[in-house]
Amino acid sequence: MEDGKLTVRAVERALDILLCFTDESDLSLTEIAVRVSLHKSTVHRLLASLEGKGFILRDFATDKYRLGFRIWELSANMVHTHDPAMILLPEMERLRDQLDETISLYVCDGLERVRVQAVESNQAIRRVAPIGARLPLYVGASSKILVAFAEPQLLEALMKAHNLPTALERTVFLQQLAEAKELGYATSVEERELGTAAVAVPIYNQAQQLVASLAVSGPSNRLTLAKMKEHAPVLIEAARRMGKMLR
């Protein structure tokens, strides 16, 4: 039994190492050890096992590690026919070309939102949206959408969370959620990042289940409240079309 626990722990640690590369392309042994809070000797052994299976590659010139080709082999076999991020990509590209701003797709994961797809604007000054980024559910246009249009249990859990910022005015937040439900869209201006703004709408599948939040984001001096109000009907119509594509 004890050996089984040790084996599971080793698997969890190996997965934690792989997850270190969600926001970085290459990392040193020390950087990985700090991120997973393990001794370097333990991390080195786990990396050697992952490298042996092709999940990790070591660059001997820089002495840094990066994801191996086995990861791409696995992703190539994903069932994309049911993956909203892949199904909706062509529509997101068309919306990007129409509005000339960055388009993002977010889904809810616990008390966080995850950017599962993004198409960046072609403008020189644009909103950079890395896929896989995890963001809190209590701030931002897409967060408001994912909470406002979700089942009430999500809002209850969010309000009880210990990691809510002390500066969060719950009354204002609840009012913003109510406005989002009334208008069918939500906006944010420099709520999470200085100089950025976003407008978001919900995407429902054919069973009328909330699937994701579709957002347009860009520099706040270009994506003003007036401009976001102008984009909202276009975004709502795009979300309606996208919803019809999802079972």
mmCIF file of C-alpha atoms in Angstrom:
data_model
loop_
_atom_site.group_PDB
_atom_site.id
_atom_site.type_symbol
_atom_site.label_atom_id
_atom_site.label_comp_id
_atom_site.label_asym_id
_atom_site.label_seq_id
_atom_site.Cartn_x
_atom_site.Cartn_y
_atom_site.Cartn_z
ATOM 1 C CA MET A 1 0.000 0.000 0.000
ATOM 2 C CA GLU A 2 2.818 2.345 0.918
ATOM 3 C CA ASP A 3 4.568 1.626 -2.397
ATOM 4 C CA GLY A 4 1.345 2.503 -4.202
ATOM 5 C CA LYS A 5 1.196 5.872 -2.447
ATOM 6 C CA LEU A 6 4.804 6.587 -3.394
ATOM 7 C CA THR A 7 4.092 5.690 -7.018
ATOM 8 C CA VAL A 8 1.066 7.989 -7.162
ATOM 9 C CA ARG A 9 3.089 10.775 -5.541
ATOM 10 C CA ALA A 10 5.812 10.369 -8.168
ATOM 11 C CA VAL A 11 3.195 10.608 -10.933
ATOM 12 C CA GLU A 12 1.719 13.746 -9.390
ATOM 13 C CA ARG A 13 5.161 15.316 -9.132
ATOM 14 C CA ALA A 14 5.980 14.428 -12.730
ATOM 15 C CA LEU A 15 2.715 16.008 -13.874
ATOM 16 C CA ASP A 16 3.473 19.115 -11.803
ATOM 17 C CA ILE A 17 6.777 19.398 -13.659
ATOM 18 C CA LEU A 18 5.028 19.185 -17.034
ATOM 19 C CA LEU A 19 2.543 21.856 -15.929
ATOM 20 C CA CYS A 20 5.455 24.222 -15.278
ATOM 21 C CA PHE A 21 5.664 24.642 -19.049
ATOM 22 C CA THR A 22 2.147 26.050 -19.472
ATOM 23 C CA ASP A 23 3.518 29.595 -19.408
ATOM 24 C CA GLU A 24 7.227 29.086 -20.164
ATOM 25 C CA SER A 25 8.887 27.407 -23.150
ATOM 26 C CA ASP A 26 12.123 26.421 -21.391
ATOM 27 C CA LEU A 27 13.221 26.234 -17.766
ATOM 28 C CA SER A 28 16.371 25.337 -15.858
ATOM 29 C CA LEU A 29 16.551 22.623 -13.224
ATOM 30 C CA THR A 30 16.635 25.249 -10.474
ATOM 31 C CA GLU A 31 13.638 27.110 -11.885
ATOM 32 C CA ILE A 32 11.594 23.908 -12.063
ATOM 33 C CA ALA A 33 12.598 22.891 -8.539
ATOM 34 C CA VAL A 34 11.449 26.247 -7.187
ATOM 35 C CA ARG A 35 8.136 26.035 -9.022
ATOM 36 C CA VAL A 36 7.273 22.547 -7.770
ATOM 37 C CA SER A 37 8.836 23.082 -4.314
ATOM 38 C CA LEU A 38 11.032 19.993 -4.521
ATOM 39 C CA HIS A 39 14.734 19.339 -3.995
ATOM 40 C CA LYS A 40 16.788 19.588 -7.169
ATOM 41 C CA SER A 41 17.970 15.984 -6.886
ATOM 42 C CA THR A 42 14.340 14.771 -6.854
ATOM 43 C CA VAL A 43 13.446 16.981 -9.800
ATOM 44 C CA HIS A 44 16.515 15.786 -11.695
ATOM 45 C CA ARG A 45 15.438 12.146 -11.329
ATOM 46 C CA LEU A 46 11.898 12.916 -12.468
ATOM 47 C CA LEU A 47 13.185 14.923 -15.422
ATOM 48 C CA ALA A 48 15.407 12.017 -16.430
ATOM 49 C CA SER A 49 12.371 9.710 -16.472
ATOM 50 C CA LEU A 50 10.299 12.188 -18.468
ATOM 51 C CA GLU A 51 13.206 12.705 -20.852
ATOM 52 C CA GLY A 52 13.558 8.972 -21.316
ATOM 53 C CA LYS A 53 9.908 8.743 -22.398
ATOM 54 C CA GLY A 54 10.206 11.733 -24.733
ATOM 55 C CA PHE A 55 7.993 14.102 -22.732
ATOM 56 C CA ILE A 56 10.900 16.408 -21.894
ATOM 57 C CA LEU A 57 13.914 17.489 -23.938
ATOM 58 C CA ARG A 58 17.137 18.885 -22.508
ATOM 59 C CA ASP A 59 19.068 21.549 -24.371
ATOM 60 C CA PHE A 60 22.681 20.881 -23.421
ATOM 61 C CA ALA A 61 23.815 24.221 -24.874
ATOM 62 C CA THR A 62 21.692 26.207 -22.402
ATOM 63 C CA ASP A 63 21.219 23.420 -19.825
ATOM 64 C CA LYS A 64 17.485 24.076 -19.906
ATOM 65 C CA TYR A 65 14.519 21.797 -20.388
ATOM 66 C CA ARG A 66 11.514 22.063 -22.696
ATOM 67 C CA LEU A 67 8.549 19.924 -23.694
ATOM 68 C CA GLY A 68 9.384 16.942 -25.886
ATOM 69 C CA PHE A 69 7.831 15.702 -29.095
ATOM 70 C CA ARG A 70 5.796 13.042 -27.297
ATOM 71 C CA ILE A 71 3.533 15.856 -26.033
ATOM 72 C CA TRP A 72 2.754 16.857 -29.605
ATOM 73 C CA GLU A 73 2.125 13.236 -30.556
ATOM 74 C CA LEU A 74 -0.505 13.019 -27.820
ATOM 75 C CA SER A 75 -2.139 16.323 -28.773
ATOM 76 C CA ALA A 76 -2.347 15.225 -32.398
ATOM 77 C CA ASN A 77 -4.629 12.379 -31.304
ATOM 78 C CA MET A 78 -7.064 14.588 -29.387
ATOM 79 C CA VAL A 79 -10.647 14.381 -30.588
ATOM 80 C CA HIS A 80 -10.931 17.864 -32.041
ATOM 81 C CA THR A 81 -14.470 17.296 -33.301
ATOM 82 C CA HIS A 82 -15.782 17.968 -29.778
ATOM 83 C CA ASP A 83 -13.226 20.599 -28.764
ATOM 84 C CA PRO A 84 -14.772 24.116 -28.790
ATOM 85 C CA ALA A 85 -11.313 25.673 -29.037
ATOM 86 C CA MET A 86 -10.747 23.979 -32.407
ATOM 87 C CA ILE A 87 -14.313 24.092 -33.701
ATOM 88 C CA LEU A 88 -14.669 27.827 -33.113
ATOM 89 C CA LEU A 89 -11.217 28.908 -34.313
ATOM 90 C CA PRO A 90 -12.290 29.783 -37.901
ATOM 91 C CA GLU A 91 -15.177 31.911 -36.579
ATOM 92 C CA MET A 92 -12.823 33.628 -34.149
ATOM 93 C CA GLU A 93 -10.453 34.444 -36.999
ATOM 94 C CA ARG A 94 -13.306 35.954 -39.005
ATOM 95 C CA LEU A 95 -14.364 38.012 -35.993
ATOM 96 C CA ARG A 96 -10.775 39.197 -35.525
ATOM 97 C CA ASP A 97 -10.646 40.324 -39.149
ATOM 98 C CA GLN A 98 -13.986 42.104 -38.758
ATOM 99 C CA LEU A 99 -13.182 43.978 -35.526
ATOM 100 C CA ASP A 100 -9.382 44.085 -35.872
ATOM 101 C CA GLU A 101 -8.855 43.325 -32.195
ATOM 102 C CA THR A 102 -7.722 40.251 -30.250
ATOM 103 C CA ILE A 103 -10.371 37.551 -29.799
ATOM 104 C CA SER A 104 -10.244 35.118 -26.866
ATOM 105 C CA LEU A 105 -12.233 32.111 -25.730
ATOM 106 C CA TYR A 106 -12.441 31.347 -22.007
ATOM 107 C CA VAL A 107 -13.885 28.430 -20.073
ATOM 108 C CA CYS A 108 -14.500 28.086 -16.352
ATOM 109 C CA ASP A 109 -12.317 25.704 -14.339
ATOM 110 C CA GLY A 110 -13.156 25.757 -10.645
ATOM 111 C CA LEU A 111 -12.811 29.335 -9.435
ATOM 112 C CA GLU A 112 -10.594 30.316 -12.363
ATOM 113 C CA ARG A 113 -11.048 30.967 -16.045
ATOM 114 C CA VAL A 114 -8.727 29.507 -18.648
ATOM 115 C CA ARG A 115 -7.999 30.966 -22.059
ATOM 116 C CA VAL A 116 -8.399 27.949 -24.333
ATOM 117 C CA GLN A 117 -8.149 29.753 -27.660
ATOM 118 C CA ALA A 118 -7.017 33.152 -28.907
ATOM 119 C CA VAL A 119 -6.547 34.984 -32.187
ATOM 120 C CA GLU A 120 -4.438 38.108 -31.850
ATOM 121 C CA SER A 121 -5.104 41.350 -33.665
ATOM 122 C CA ASN A 122 -2.936 42.259 -36.642
ATOM 123 C CA GLN A 123 -2.463 45.776 -35.348
ATOM 124 C CA ALA A 124 1.002 46.837 -34.222
ATOM 125 C CA ILE A 125 -0.267 47.680 -30.724
ATOM 126 C CA ARG A 126 -2.476 44.820 -29.644
ATOM 127 C CA ARG A 127 -3.593 42.719 -26.719
ATOM 128 C CA VAL A 128 -1.302 39.680 -26.358
ATOM 129 C CA ALA A 129 -3.338 36.677 -25.228
ATOM 130 C CA PRO A 130 -1.335 33.523 -24.421
ATOM 131 C CA ILE A 131 -3.369 30.317 -24.647
ATOM 132 C CA GLY A 132 -3.531 28.365 -21.410
ATOM 133 C CA ALA A 133 -3.395 31.422 -19.155
ATOM 134 C CA ARG A 134 -5.344 31.038 -15.920
ATOM 135 C CA LEU A 135 -7.045 34.101 -14.495
ATOM 136 C CA PRO A 136 -9.246 34.766 -11.446
ATOM 137 C CA LEU A 137 -13.022 34.692 -11.758
ATOM 138 C CA TYR A 138 -13.600 37.857 -9.788
ATOM 139 C CA VAL A 139 -12.223 40.379 -12.280
ATOM 140 C CA GLY A 140 -12.478 41.001 -16.031
ATOM 141 C CA ALA A 141 -15.242 40.950 -18.623
ATOM 142 C CA SER A 142 -15.068 37.212 -19.302
ATOM 143 C CA SER A 143 -15.085 36.420 -15.581
ATOM 144 C CA LYS A 144 -18.307 38.380 -15.189
ATOM 145 C CA ILE A 145 -19.867 36.457 -18.056
ATOM 146 C CA LEU A 146 -18.800 33.043 -16.758
ATOM 147 C CA VAL A 147 -20.161 33.830 -13.290
ATOM 148 C CA ALA A 148 -23.272 35.798 -14.262
ATOM 149 C CA PHE A 149 -24.597 33.175 -16.668
ATOM 150 C CA ALA A 150 -23.517 30.111 -14.661
ATOM 151 C CA GLU A 151 -25.491 28.161 -12.088
ATOM 152 C CA PRO A 152 -25.909 30.061 -8.770
ATOM 153 C CA GLN A 153 -23.615 27.622 -6.972
ATOM 154 C CA LEU A 154 -20.581 29.084 -8.737
ATOM 155 C CA LEU A 155 -21.249 32.593 -7.427
ATOM 156 C CA GLU A 156 -21.831 31.206 -3.933
ATOM 157 C CA ALA A 157 -18.504 29.379 -4.015
ATOM 158 C CA LEU A 158 -16.713 32.447 -5.356
ATOM 159 C CA MET A 159 -18.092 34.672 -2.602
ATOM 160 C CA LYS A 160 -16.865 32.191 0.027
ATOM 161 C CA ALA A 161 -13.375 31.890 -1.453
ATOM 162 C CA HIS A 162 -10.527 32.917 0.839
ATOM 163 C CA ASN A 163 -8.395 34.314 -1.974
ATOM 164 C CA LEU A 164 -10.766 37.140 -2.920
ATOM 165 C CA PRO A 165 -8.907 40.462 -2.818
ATOM 166 C CA THR A 166 -9.783 42.649 0.147
ATOM 167 C CA ALA A 167 -10.316 45.580 -2.211
ATOM 168 C CA LEU A 168 -13.124 43.719 -3.976
ATOM 169 C CA GLU A 169 -16.389 45.544 -3.389
ATOM 170 C CA ARG A 170 -18.868 42.706 -3.465
ATOM 171 C CA THR A 171 -21.860 44.979 -3.910
ATOM 172 C CA VAL A 172 -20.303 46.513 -7.023
ATOM 173 C CA PHE A 173 -19.324 43.088 -8.346
ATOM 174 C CA LEU A 174 -22.850 41.736 -7.884
ATOM 175 C CA GLN A 175 -24.228 44.814 -9.607
ATOM 176 C CA GLN A 176 -21.887 44.247 -12.543
ATOM 177 C CA LEU A 177 -23.118 40.661 -12.800
ATOM 178 C CA ALA A 178 -26.734 41.828 -12.834
ATOM 179 C CA GLU A 179 -25.936 44.374 -15.566
ATOM 180 C CA ALA A 180 -24.199 41.694 -17.633
ATOM 181 C CA LYS A 181 -27.286 39.464 -17.463
ATOM 182 C CA GLU A 182 -29.531 42.371 -18.412
ATOM 183 C CA LEU A 183 -27.394 43.590 -21.322
ATOM 184 C CA GLY A 184 -26.158 40.207 -22.528
ATOM 185 C CA TYR A 185 -22.524 41.346 -22.386
ATOM 186 C CA ALA A 186 -19.927 42.571 -19.890
ATOM 187 C CA THR A 187 -17.121 45.096 -20.132
ATOM 188 C CA SER A 188 -13.926 45.795 -18.222
ATOM 189 C CA VAL A 189 -11.512 48.706 -18.390
ATOM 190 C CA GLU A 190 -8.114 48.318 -16.761
ATOM 191 C CA GLU A 191 -9.537 45.956 -14.141
ATOM 192 C CA ARG A 192 -6.758 43.390 -14.406
ATOM 193 C CA GLU A 193 -4.106 45.157 -16.491
ATOM 194 C CA LEU A 194 -3.373 48.830 -16.979
ATOM 195 C CA GLY A 195 -4.044 50.031 -20.507
ATOM 196 C CA THR A 196 -6.304 47.147 -21.547
ATOM 197 C CA ALA A 197 -10.062 46.784 -22.000
ATOM 198 C CA ALA A 198 -12.404 43.970 -22.998
ATOM 199 C CA VAL A 199 -16.004 43.159 -23.823
ATOM 200 C CA ALA A 200 -17.333 39.602 -23.520
ATOM 201 C CA VAL A 201 -20.489 37.586 -24.196
ATOM 202 C CA PRO A 202 -21.637 34.040 -23.332
ATOM 203 C CA ILE A 203 -21.615 31.124 -25.763
ATOM 204 C CA TYR A 204 -24.308 28.474 -25.312
ATOM 205 C CA ASN A 205 -24.385 25.107 -27.036
ATOM 206 C CA GLN A 206 -27.467 23.677 -28.734
ATOM 207 C CA ALA A 207 -28.658 22.308 -25.378
ATOM 208 C CA GLN A 208 -28.577 25.874 -24.019
ATOM 209 C CA GLN A 209 -25.691 25.087 -21.695
ATOM 210 C CA LEU A 210 -23.093 27.759 -21.022
ATOM 211 C CA VAL A 211 -19.908 26.617 -22.740
ATOM 212 C CA ALA A 212 -17.539 29.573 -22.803
ATOM 213 C CA SER A 213 -17.057 33.302 -22.850
ATOM 214 C CA LEU A 214 -16.146 35.016 -26.115
ATOM 215 C CA ALA A 215 -14.162 38.213 -25.643
ATOM 216 C CA VAL A 216 -12.717 41.076 -27.657
ATOM 217 C CA SER A 217 -9.791 42.844 -25.996
ATOM 218 C CA GLY A 218 -7.358 45.605 -26.862
ATOM 219 C CA PRO A 219 -5.706 48.825 -25.683
ATOM 220 C CA SER A 220 -8.128 50.882 -23.592
ATOM 221 C CA ASN A 221 -7.371 54.062 -25.538
ATOM 222 C CA ARG A 222 -8.660 52.332 -28.672
ATOM 223 C CA LEU A 223 -11.228 49.969 -27.205
ATOM 224 C CA THR A 224 -13.268 52.633 -25.416
ATOM 225 C CA LEU A 225 -16.618 52.034 -23.697
ATOM 226 C CA ALA A 226 -18.360 53.550 -26.723
ATOM 227 C CA LYS A 227 -16.454 51.246 -29.070
ATOM 228 C CA MET A 228 -17.195 48.209 -26.896
ATOM 229 C CA LYS A 229 -20.900 49.073 -26.896
ATOM 230 C CA GLU A 230 -20.673 49.244 -30.690
ATOM 231 C CA HIS A 231 -18.913 45.841 -30.833
ATOM 232 C CA ALA A 232 -21.341 44.114 -28.438
ATOM 233 C CA PRO A 233 -24.111 43.300 -30.998
ATOM 234 C CA VAL A 234 -21.496 41.934 -33.411
ATOM 235 C CA LEU A 235 -20.034 39.800 -30.636
ATOM 236 C CA ILE A 236 -23.467 38.550 -29.537
ATOM 237 C CA GLU A 237 -24.325 37.520 -33.094
ATOM 238 C CA ALA A 238 -20.958 35.774 -33.471
ATOM 239 C CA ALA A 239 -21.551 33.900 -30.209
ATOM 240 C CA ARG A 240 -24.978 32.837 -31.464
ATOM 241 C CA ARG A 241 -23.441 31.415 -34.648
ATOM 242 C CA MET A 242 -20.724 29.677 -32.674
ATOM 243 C CA GLY A 243 -23.273 28.155 -30.330
ATOM 244 C CA LYS A 244 -25.033 26.510 -33.258
ATOM 245 C CA MET A 245 -21.761 24.786 -34.124
ATOM 246 C CA LEU A 246 -21.552 23.113 -30.695
ATOM 247 C CA ARG A 247 -23.536 20.032 -29.751
#
